[in-house]
Each structure stands twice: as C-alpha cells, then as structure tokens.
mmCIF file of C-alpha atoms in Angstrom:
data_model
loop_
_atom_site.group_PDB
_atom_site.id
_atom_site.type_symbol
_atom_site.label_atom_id
_atom_site.label_comp_id
_atom_site.label_asym_id
_atom_site.label_seq_id
_atom_site.Cartn_x
_atom_site.Cartn_y
_atom_site.Cartn_z
ATOM 1 C CA MET P 1 2.087 10.397 28.628
ATOM 2 C CA ALA P 2 3.505 7.997 26.005
ATOM 3 C CA ARG P 3 1.715 7.273 22.739
ATOM 4 C CA GLN P 4 -0.320 4.112 22.430
ATOM 5 C CA GLU P 5 1.008 1.225 20.382
ATOM 6 C CA GLN P 6 -0.621 0.845 16.944
ATOM 7 C CA VAL P 7 -3.652 -1.476 17.140
ATOM 8 C CA LEU P 8 -3.979 -1.888 13.369
ATOM 9 C CA VAL P 9 -2.039 -4.666 11.656
ATOM 10 C CA LEU P 10 -0.353 -3.427 8.467
ATOM 11 C CA GLU P 11 0.605 -5.598 5.486
ATOM 12 C CA PRO P 12 3.313 -4.878 4.488
ATOM 13 C CA GLN P 13 4.602 -3.770 7.887
ATOM 14 C CA GLN P 14 7.582 -1.590 6.956
ATOM 15 C CA GLU P 15 7.958 -0.970 3.241
ATOM 16 C CA LEU P 16 5.702 -0.283 0.250
ATOM 17 C CA LYS P 17 7.251 -1.646 -2.955
ATOM 18 C CA PHE P 18 6.504 -0.080 -6.324
ATOM 19 C CA ARG P 19 7.590 -2.123 -9.345
ATOM 20 C CA GLY P 20 8.330 -0.201 -12.559
ATOM 21 C CA PRO P 21 8.360 0.736 -15.303
ATOM 22 C CA PHE P 22 7.267 4.104 -13.950
ATOM 23 C CA THR P 23 5.942 5.565 -17.204
ATOM 24 C CA ASP P 24 2.372 4.792 -16.018
ATOM 25 C CA VAL P 25 0.698 4.839 -12.619
ATOM 26 C CA VAL P 26 2.070 2.031 -10.411
ATOM 27 C CA THR P 27 -0.117 0.790 -7.547
ATOM 28 C CA ALA P 28 0.888 -0.825 -4.265
ATOM 29 C CA THR P 29 -1.717 -2.200 -1.863
ATOM 30 C CA LEU P 30 -1.606 -1.646 1.867
ATOM 31 C CA LYS P 31 -3.881 -3.930 3.901
ATOM 32 C CA LEU P 32 -5.090 -2.536 7.229
ATOM 33 C CA THR P 33 -6.610 -5.052 9.663
ATOM 34 C CA ASN P 34 -8.460 -4.167 12.846
ATOM 35 C CA PRO P 35 -8.168 -7.135 15.258
ATOM 36 C CA THR P 36 -9.772 -5.228 18.152
ATOM 37 C CA ASP P 37 -13.331 -5.291 19.453
ATOM 38 C CA ARG P 38 -13.701 -1.554 18.699
ATOM 39 C CA ASN P 39 -13.998 0.370 15.427
ATOM 40 C CA VAL P 40 -10.839 2.275 14.485
ATOM 41 C CA CYS P 41 -10.534 5.548 12.529
ATOM 42 C CA PHE P 42 -7.497 5.832 10.259
ATOM 43 C CA LYS P 43 -5.705 8.381 8.048
ATOM 44 C CA VAL P 44 -2.879 7.762 5.575
ATOM 45 C CA LYS P 45 -0.360 10.603 5.164
ATOM 46 C CA THR P 46 2.747 10.914 2.983
ATOM 47 C CA THR P 47 5.853 13.076 2.754
ATOM 48 C CA ALA P 48 5.240 13.408 -1.026
ATOM 49 C CA PRO P 49 1.522 14.203 -1.503
ATOM 50 C CA ARG P 50 1.910 15.341 -5.145
ATOM 51 C CA ARG P 51 3.518 12.037 -6.149
ATOM 52 C CA TYR P 52 0.842 9.692 -4.766
ATOM 53 C CA CYS P 53 -2.909 9.194 -4.862
ATOM 54 C CA VAL P 54 -4.195 7.206 -1.872
ATOM 55 C CA ARG P 55 -7.684 5.657 -1.886
ATOM 56 C CA PRO P 56 -9.226 5.540 0.622
ATOM 57 C CA ASN P 57 -6.946 7.958 2.477
ATOM 58 C CA SER P 58 -9.107 7.896 5.622
ATOM 59 C CA GLY P 59 -12.047 6.049 7.057
ATOM 60 C CA VAL P 60 -13.304 3.702 9.736
ATOM 61 C CA ILE P 61 -12.356 0.030 9.953
ATOM 62 C CA ASP P 62 -14.999 -2.003 11.725
ATOM 63 C CA SER P 63 -14.038 -4.364 14.503
ATOM 64 C CA GLY P 64 -12.523 -7.616 13.200
ATOM 65 C CA THR P 65 -12.363 -6.481 9.546
ATOM 66 C CA SER P 66 -9.761 -5.360 7.013
ATOM 67 C CA ILE P 67 -9.544 -2.743 4.306
ATOM 68 C CA ASN P 68 -7.260 -2.509 1.277
ATOM 69 C CA VAL P 69 -5.740 0.903 0.610
ATOM 70 C CA SER P 70 -4.503 1.571 -2.941
ATOM 71 C CA VAL P 71 -1.380 3.716 -3.064
ATOM 72 C CA MET P 72 -0.901 4.974 -6.631
ATOM 73 C CA LEU P 73 2.491 6.370 -7.580
ATOM 74 C CA GLN P 74 2.171 8.915 -10.368
ATOM 75 C CA PRO P 75 4.397 8.499 -13.484
ATOM 76 C CA PHE P 76 7.925 9.904 -13.201
ATOM 77 C CA GLU P 77 11.422 9.661 -14.658
ATOM 78 C CA TYR P 78 13.092 6.780 -12.787
ATOM 79 C CA ASP P 79 16.730 7.182 -11.746
ATOM 80 C CA PRO P 80 18.185 3.923 -10.297
ATOM 81 C CA ASN P 81 20.874 5.903 -8.438
ATOM 82 C CA GLU P 82 18.314 7.962 -6.539
ATOM 83 C CA LYS P 83 17.150 6.508 -3.221
ATOM 84 C CA SER P 84 13.497 7.041 -2.369
ATOM 85 C CA LYS P 85 13.049 9.166 0.712
ATOM 86 C CA HIS P 86 9.266 9.019 0.484
ATOM 87 C CA LYS P 87 7.459 7.784 3.566
ATOM 88 C CA PHE P 88 3.902 7.022 4.595
ATOM 89 C CA MET P 89 2.309 7.235 8.014
ATOM 90 C CA VAL P 90 -0.862 5.435 9.027
ATOM 91 C CA GLN P 91 -2.447 7.315 11.907
ATOM 92 C CA SER P 92 -5.232 5.720 13.909
ATOM 93 C CA ILE P 93 -7.452 6.306 16.887
ATOM 94 C CA LEU P 94 -10.084 4.140 18.568
ATOM 95 C CA ALA P 95 -13.472 5.381 17.397
ATOM 96 C CA PRO P 96 -15.736 6.634 20.168
ATOM 97 C CA ARG P 97 -18.752 4.341 20.554
ATOM 98 C CA ASP P 98 -21.089 7.292 19.905
ATOM 99 C CA MET P 99 -19.165 8.644 16.901
ATOM 100 C CA THR P 100 -21.187 10.614 14.361
ATOM 101 C CA ASP P 101 -18.492 12.855 12.841
ATOM 102 C CA MET P 102 -15.075 11.419 11.962
ATOM 103 C CA GLU P 103 -13.558 14.848 11.298
ATOM 104 C CA GLY P 104 -14.574 15.896 14.801
ATOM 105 C CA VAL P 105 -12.871 12.821 16.260
ATOM 106 C CA TRP P 106 -9.519 13.912 14.763
ATOM 107 C CA LYS P 107 -9.957 17.548 15.848
ATOM 108 C CA GLU P 108 -10.742 16.582 19.435
ATOM 109 C CA ALA P 109 -8.142 13.787 19.695
ATOM 110 C CA LYS P 110 -5.613 14.027 22.496
ATOM 111 C CA PRO P 111 -1.996 13.262 21.462
ATOM 112 C CA GLU P 112 -1.850 10.243 23.787
ATOM 113 C CA GLU P 113 -4.876 8.701 22.001
ATOM 114 C CA LEU P 114 -3.204 8.767 18.566
ATOM 115 C CA MET P 115 -1.328 5.759 17.203
ATOM 116 C CA ASP P 116 0.871 5.653 14.131
ATOM 117 C CA SER P 117 2.979 3.382 11.951
ATOM 118 C CA LYS P 118 5.520 4.483 9.373
ATOM 119 C CA LEU P 119 6.424 2.819 6.075
ATOM 120 C CA ARG P 120 9.245 3.548 3.624
ATOM 121 C CA CYS P 121 8.905 3.339 -0.131
ATOM 122 C CA ALA P 122 11.070 1.249 -2.444
ATOM 123 C CA PHE P 123 11.155 1.480 -6.221
ATOM 124 C CA GLU P 124 12.090 -1.653 -8.181
ATOM 125 C CA MET P 125 12.683 -1.941 -11.902
ATOM 126 C CA PRO P 126 11.969 -5.363 -13.436
ATOM 127 C CA ILE P 127 15.042 -7.149 -14.802
ATOM 128 C CA GLY P 128 13.420 -7.871 -18.148
ATOM 129 C CA ASN P 129 10.294 -6.767 -19.908
ATOM 130 C CA ASP P 130 7.438 -8.895 -18.496
ATOM 131 C CA LYS P 131 5.740 -9.126 -21.932
ATOM 132 C CA THR P 132 8.921 -10.507 -23.489
ATOM 133 C CA SER P 133 9.294 -13.058 -20.670
ATOM 134 C CA SER P 134 5.702 -14.279 -21.158
ATOM 135 C CA LEU P 135 6.211 -14.523 -24.912
ATOM 136 C CA CYS P 136 9.399 -16.577 -24.436
ATOM 137 C CA VAL P 137 7.584 -19.023 -22.137
ATOM 138 C CA CYS P 138 4.756 -19.395 -24.657
ATOM 139 C CA VAL P 139 7.129 -19.982 -27.604
ATOM 140 C CA TRP P 140 9.262 -22.443 -25.610
ATOM 141 C CA THR P 141 6.154 -24.400 -24.542
ATOM 142 C CA CYS P 142 4.788 -24.623 -28.086
ATOM 143 C CA VAL P 143 8.119 -25.692 -29.601
ATOM 144 C CA CYS P 144 8.961 -28.264 -26.927
ATOM 145 C CA LEU P 145 5.623 -30.079 -26.792
ATOM 146 C CA SER P 146 5.482 -33.272 -28.773
ATOM 147 C CA PRO P 147 2.924 -33.489 -31.645
ATOM 148 C CA ASN P 148 0.807 -35.989 -29.662
ATOM 149 C CA ILE P 149 0.346 -33.543 -26.785
ATOM 150 C CA LEU P 150 -0.579 -30.761 -29.215
ATOM 151 C CA GLU P 151 -3.397 -32.980 -30.591
ATOM 152 C CA VAL P 152 -4.741 -33.497 -27.062
ATOM 153 C CA LEU P 153 -4.688 -29.732 -26.395
ATOM 154 C CA GLN P 154 -6.678 -28.886 -29.551
#
C-alpha cells in the first residue's frame, strides 16, 4: 500500500535557510500547521544530528493549530565552496482519538499510516556586516536631515 500524503503544511516547504556568520548558533524556524480535524503526532529527523538542535523535535499538533519548531545550527567553519547535503524529514501520523502514549503510537504505527516531508538546508553568508549597514543608515540619516527636522525630532 502507498504512503499517505503529508497532512501537515510546512513553512518553508522545501528548504531551511541559515544565514551566517556561522561563528554562533544560527536558528531557522519551521512552522508546522495542522489543517485537519484530527490531532497529528510529528517527529523531526535530520541527516546531521550532531550539527543541529531541534526544539521541539516531536510532539502533537492539535487540530486547526500551528507550532513553530526552532532548528539551531551549531557553530562551524563556513566554506562557501562546500554544498550543504544536510536534510530534514518531518514525519507525521494521525493521532489515535484515544491516545495516551505518543511513543507507543510510533512503535505501533504501520508504514502506510506514516507521512513525511523532506527539506534541504541552505547556508547563506550576508554580503556585508549587518552592524556596519545599520550604522551607515544611521549616519546618512543624521547627516542628511535639515536642522529644522532635527529640532522637531528632539
């Protein structure tokens, strides 16, 4: 029997983008929405578990609600020539109406009941330093304002 189509709506749908610099933890947010009339159990898995911290990495999404999942990339030495091969999979299953133990639901799940979506990872380095860009905007604004406007702003 074929697998069911994913019932959860993922934002983003195909790619998690991490924007450097990568000297500190960089976080991307994955929004999971359950548009169904049933609760849905989910798990988030990755091909690089030592490189990411995912919170929450599993849980139950109530009918008609959403949850934000924080995907935290641990600091690393960025190489622009290296393509990211990291991937994430969001697995889901409709929660039984009488569910008391989520772990049991996964253990007893039949393969045809499982749904999944896969996302790639992309690493982006900013063109300029964001702090420098903000400083330039501030300096330009202060220099270009006429004295009359500066009096109004004080």
